[in-house]
Amino acid sequence: MKTFDELFDTKKRALINQVVAYTNDKLTKEAKYFDETGEFPQEFLSPLLEQNVFSFLLSNDKLDLAVFLEIIRIISKKFASLASILLTQGFYAIHPLNKFGTKEQKEKYLGELVSGKKIGAFGLSEESDDSHFNPELKTIAWETDDGWEISGRKKYLSDAPIADVFFIVAKVQRLNNSVDTGIFIIDRNQEGLVVNEPMNKMGVRSLPVASVDLNKVKLDRNSLLGGVTKGSHQVKSVLNLMKLAVSLQALGISQGSFEKGMDYLCLVRKFGNRLIDNQDIQYKMADLRASIYSAEAFTRQIILTDPQNTVDVAMAKLLTANVAIETTETVIQLTGGYGYMKDSEIERYVRDAKITAIYGGSSRSQKETIAKHWIDNRGEKYSGN
Ligand SMILES: Cc1cc2nc3c(=O)[nH]c(=O)nc-3n(C[C@H](O)[C@H](O)[C@H](O)COP(=O)(O)OP(=O)(O)OC[C@H]3O[C@@H](n4cnc5c(N)ncnc54)[C@H](O)[C@@H]3O)c2cc1C
């Protein structure tokens, strides 16, 4: 497999090496503390912001996207929640604004989001069936004479407890009765916007999450992202990149768990034997290695060819999330009581892996996307040549 490293220029490679060194030296030691406390790891996010990691999302260059996604993978090997913060900021805030925002909207928010001075949150999910797949939005923005009035409830917004600005997806009800979809940019201090209490979670525990209520929030015309009601198109672009980022996170979690497992399996035990000397264990680890490797090759190919190919991206997310869950569960099984104990840090990977099959759209919704493609294109071959 051609590695990203071979494709990156010296500057990009140097940055990646710095992130690897930072992750190994600093993050490895800290992830356990932040998992236990659920605190926001600002002091460990700041050095990455100083490296200007979000600036890679401002270009259309696929190699720049690849750099950012490599950073997500590397950090996820040791500290998945920090990667969650980076990827949600990157693809739920910076990407929509940079790609679709008007000049004024970018001037107002983009610089501070990229530098990390401001935090953004993205609200799509609602109390409806898997709203990332087929949103029937109950949050409605009514057009008024001078802008919009928006009401509804959004659930599970990453980073919402500390966010300064919200990107809220809503059904748009025009004065002329036409209906559409839009993304609205709303400041935290806007009257009528209520951020609820942070929620306690199974994994990625340093990623703060909360629901948000919108009670007749009055907005001026400029608050519609890009000034157009092209929300469906905008959401699709956001979700495709979000799913790719989650795929890289899933790969990082798989690789981190695999390495932790191997460290233990290779330890010499009481009577001089090692667990890895059992053929059954070798085969199980070989299966995992092959799955991780092939999932990584497939996902990298999509990044370098067509990161906005919805069906390919759905396959990558489905595959990598399955690999992460299978890897982490196999590793905890093979490491027995040791892996089950918090001190081993092996059980954390099991908890962190699960989110990759949920946020950015559940694994079920990825399967629907893949299957829908056959149904919509009946004449097309579905299994290659
Ligand atoms: C930590 C975390 C962070 C998140 N961050 C964000 C965020 O920043 N912004 C945001 O908008 N959302 C966010 N989400 C929400 C996330 O995207 C959704 O949880 C996810 O899309 C699944 O939707 P749901 O929770 O509504 O599941 P539900 O719709 O309640 O579905 C539950 C399960 O049933 C399945 N299911 C649903 N409908 C059907 C059906 N008709 N037939 C068969 N099976 C079905 C689903 O696939 C899923 O597995 C976050 C979630 C978590 C846990």
XYZ file of N, CA and C in Angstrom, residues 104-208:
315
model
N -19.200 37.747 4.375
C -19.414 38.362 5.696
C -19.403 37.300 6.797
N -20.050 36.169 6.515
C -20.094 35.104 7.538
C -18.696 34.584 7.824
N -17.896 34.437 6.760
C -16.520 33.961 6.979
C -15.716 34.985 7.769
N -15.884 36.256 7.398
C -15.122 37.300 8.111
C -15.465 37.299 9.598
N -16.735 37.039 9.875
C -17.170 37.117 11.272
C -16.689 35.915 12.095
N -16.692 34.705 11.504
C -16.465 33.511 12.334
C -15.237 32.664 11.975
N -14.869 32.636 10.696
C -13.941 31.584 10.261
C -12.577 31.644 10.968
N -11.988 32.847 11.014
C -10.642 32.982 11.605
C -10.615 32.452 13.033
N -11.639 32.823 13.810
C -11.636 32.423 15.225
C -11.953 30.933 15.403
N -12.707 30.365 14.468
C -12.945 28.911 14.551
C -11.667 28.151 14.216
N -10.955 28.634 13.200
C -9.726 27.953 12.777
C -8.648 28.045 13.865
N -8.585 29.193 14.531
C -7.563 29.341 15.583
C -8.002 28.689 16.890
N -9.255 28.256 16.963
C -9.752 27.621 18.186
C -10.213 28.626 19.228
N -10.195 29.934 18.888
C -10.673 30.933 19.866
C -12.172 30.791 20.052
N -12.837 30.354 18.987
C -14.275 30.096 19.083
C -14.517 28.612 18.807
N -15.556 28.079 19.449
C -15.948 26.680 19.251
C -17.327 26.669 18.579
N -17.488 25.741 17.624
C -18.769 25.623 16.935
C -19.446 24.294 17.250
N -20.775 24.246 17.050
C -21.529 22.986 17.207
C -22.543 22.906 16.073
N -22.837 21.663 15.671
C -23.694 21.441 14.508
C -24.916 20.629 14.942
N -26.094 21.156 14.687
C -27.314 20.461 15.118
C -28.134 19.967 13.950
N -28.047 18.671 13.707
C -28.908 18.040 12.705
C -29.875 17.081 13.400
N -29.361 16.254 14.309
C -30.156 15.172 14.901
C -31.344 15.700 15.703
N -32.451 14.975 15.539
C -33.668 15.304 16.284
C -34.295 14.021 16.786
N -35.411 14.156 17.488
C -36.132 12.978 17.977
C -36.929 12.349 16.845
N -36.248 11.930 15.806
C -36.946 11.226 14.740
C -36.050 10.071 14.326
N -36.555 9.152 13.521
C -35.782 7.962 13.179
C -34.491 8.327 12.471
N -33.366 8.035 13.100
C -32.051 8.164 12.488
C -31.953 9.365 11.551
N -32.050 10.559 12.140
C -32.216 11.762 11.330
C -31.020 12.087 10.439
N -29.891 11.354 10.622
C -28.771 11.608 9.714
C -29.002 10.971 8.360
N -29.945 9.997 8.301
C -30.163 9.344 7.017
C -31.281 10.017 6.238
N -32.390 10.224 6.891
C -33.540 10.743 6.163
C -34.252 11.781 7.020
N -33.661 12.959 7.133
C -34.205 13.891 8.105
C -35.598 14.413 7.738
N -36.526 14.176 8.662
C -37.822 14.861 8.532
C -37.805 15.882 9.648
N -37.281 17.029 9.334
C -36.948 17.975 10.387
C -38.188 18.574 11.041
N -38.130 18.587 12.386
C -39.232 19.223 13.123
C -38.817 20.615 13.589
N -37.539 20.914 13.463
C -37.080 22.277 13.746
C -37.418 23.130 12.519
N -38.190 24.189 12.751
C -38.678 24.961 11.600
C -38.241 26.426 11.700
N -37.743 26.948 10.586
C -37.404 28.374 10.486
C -38.497 29.039 9.638
N -39.298 29.842 10.285
C -40.362 30.544 9.574
C -39.789 31.849 9.028
N -40.024 32.108 7.769
C -39.563 33.378 7.202
C -40.446 34.510 7.741
N -39.811 35.594 8.144
C -40.564 36.772 8.611
C -40.242 37.931 7.657
N -40.813 39.086 7.930
C -40.580 40.218 7.011
C -39.102 40.611 6.972
N -38.408 40.482 8.120
C -36.997 40.915 8.132
C -36.003 39.800 8.448
N -36.433 38.540 8.394
C -35.479 37.463 8.671
C -36.167 36.132 8.901
N -35.874 35.547 10.094
C -36.355 34.200 10.390
C -36.712 34.094 11.867
N -37.649 33.179 12.142
C -37.917 32.824 13.545
C -37.872 31.300 13.612
N -37.000 30.809 14.455
C -36.720 29.370 14.436
C -37.055 28.720 15.783
N -37.751 27.578 15.704
C -38.118 26.842 16.918
C -37.896 25.350 16.699
N -37.517 24.661 17.772
C -37.343 23.214 17.677
C -36.383 22.720 18.741
N -36.019 21.436 18.628
C -35.098 20.831 19.606
C -34.099 19.955 18.873
N -32.839 20.155 19.154
C -31.763 19.348 18.559
C -31.118 18.527 19.666
N -30.800 17.259 19.331
C -30.224 16.415 20.381
C -28.762 16.067 20.075
N -28.042 15.804 21.122
C -26.648 15.309 21.061
C -25.727 16.178 20.201
N -25.630 17.459 20.481
C -24.698 18.292 19.706
C -23.305 18.204 20.339
N -22.347 17.705 19.569
C -20.963 17.657 20.054
C -20.484 19.082 20.313
N -19.755 19.258 21.397
C -19.129 20.534 21.781
C -20.130 21.614 22.193
N -21.435 21.308 22.175
C -22.427 22.339 22.496
C -22.211 22.992 23.866
N -21.840 22.211 24.917
C -21.712 22.861 26.220
C -20.725 24.031 26.231
N -19.745 24.027 25.320
C -18.760 25.111 25.337
C -18.797 25.928 24.037
N -19.794 25.670 23.203
C -19.790 26.318 21.873
C -20.177 27.793 21.948
N -19.574 28.561 21.053
C -19.900 29.987 20.925
C -20.891 30.199 19.792
N -20.865 29.304 18.817
C -21.705 29.488 17.634
C -22.281 28.132 17.213
N -23.552 28.168 16.759
C -24.265 26.930 16.418
C -24.684 26.961 14.953
N -24.524 25.810 14.311
C -25.001 25.636 12.935
C -26.220 24.711 13.039
N -27.384 25.270 12.842
C -28.615 24.512 13.087
C -29.335 24.242 11.762
N -29.579 22.959 11.521
C -30.269 22.565 10.289
C -31.776 22.612 10.545
N -32.492 23.317 9.680
C -33.943 23.477 9.907
C -34.713 23.404 8.594
N -35.975 23.005 8.752
C -36.894 23.088 7.617
C -37.251 24.563 7.464
N -37.211 25.052 6.242
C -37.493 26.473 6.008
C -38.902 26.628 5.456
N -39.688 27.435 6.152
C -41.059 27.695 5.701
C -41.108 29.140 5.197
N -41.201 29.285 3.865
C -41.188 30.619 3.252
C -42.534 31.318 3.386
N -42.498 32.641 3.246
C -43.747 33.418 3.286
C -44.681 32.983 2.154
N -44.090 32.578 1.021
C -44.923 32.151 -0.113
C -45.332 30.674 -0.015
N -45.154 30.103 1.194
C -45.555 28.724 1.508
C -44.640 27.642 0.949
N -43.586 28.013 0.198
C -42.682 26.959 -0.277
C -41.826 26.465 0.907
N -41.366 25.232 0.772
C -40.645 24.592 1.874
C -39.271 24.153 1.379
N -38.261 24.324 2.222
C -36.904 23.955 1.835
C -36.096 23.606 3.087
N -34.788 23.490 2.933
C -33.936 23.227 4.107
C -32.817 24.266 4.150
N -32.467 24.698 5.352
C -31.376 25.665 5.489
C -30.549 25.371 6.734
N -29.330 25.888 6.728
C -28.500 25.818 7.940
C -28.379 27.245 8.475
N -28.681 27.414 9.750
C -28.686 28.761 10.339
C -27.532 28.903 11.319
N -26.868 30.061 11.226
C -25.738 30.327 12.133
C -26.287 31.155 13.294
N -26.150 30.606 14.500
C -26.760 31.269 15.660
C -25.724 31.440 16.769
N -25.577 32.663 17.263
C -24.651 32.896 18.373
C -25.235 32.340 19.665
N -24.346 31.906 20.540
C -24.814 31.286 21.789
C -25.704 32.226 22.619
N -25.347 33.524 22.594
C -26.100 34.452 23.461
C -27.417 34.916 22.844
N -27.784 34.356 21.704
C -29.032 34.750 21.046
C -30.229 34.370 21.933
N -31.148 35.314 22.120
C -32.309 35.038 22.968
C -33.122 33.867 22.403
N -33.502 32.958 23.286
C -34.322 31.817 22.849
C -33.512 30.552 22.603
N -32.194 30.677 22.545
C -31.365 29.472 22.369
C -30.911 28.971 23.749
N -31.277 27.740 24.063
C -30.943 27.186 25.377
C -30.093 25.933 25.204
N -28.890 25.974 25.784
C -28.027 24.788 25.758
C -28.285 24.021 27.050
N -28.711 22.767 26.935
C -29.043 21.977 28.125
C -27.786 21.401 28.782
N -27.996 20.730 29.891
C -26.874 20.194 30.685
C -26.016 19.209 29.867
N -24.700 19.225 30.055
C -23.852 18.234 29.379
C -24.282 16.810 29.748
N -24.182 15.889 28.778
C -24.654 14.522 29.019
C -23.486 13.594 29.354
N -23.776 12.608 30.207
C -22.755 11.629 30.591
C -22.742 10.503 29.557
N -21.551 10.068 29.166
C -21.497 9.122 28.050
C -20.640 7.893 28.346
N -20.854 6.857 27.535
C -20.085 5.610 27.640
C -18.623 5.808 27.210
N -18.428 6.440 26.056
C -17.075 6.604 25.517
C -16.818 8.036 25.086
N -15.706 8.231 24.378
C -15.225 9.573 23.998
C -15.655 10.609 25.052
N -15.227 10.324 26.281
C -15.842 11.020 27.417
C -15.420 12.478 27.553
N -14.343 12.877 26.882
C -13.955 14.291 26.966
C -14.631 15.142 25.915
N -15.373 14.507 25.022
C -16.132 15.283 24.036
C -17.421 15.731 24.722
N -17.573 17.050 24.929
C -18.797 17.473 25.609
C -19.991 17.453 24.653
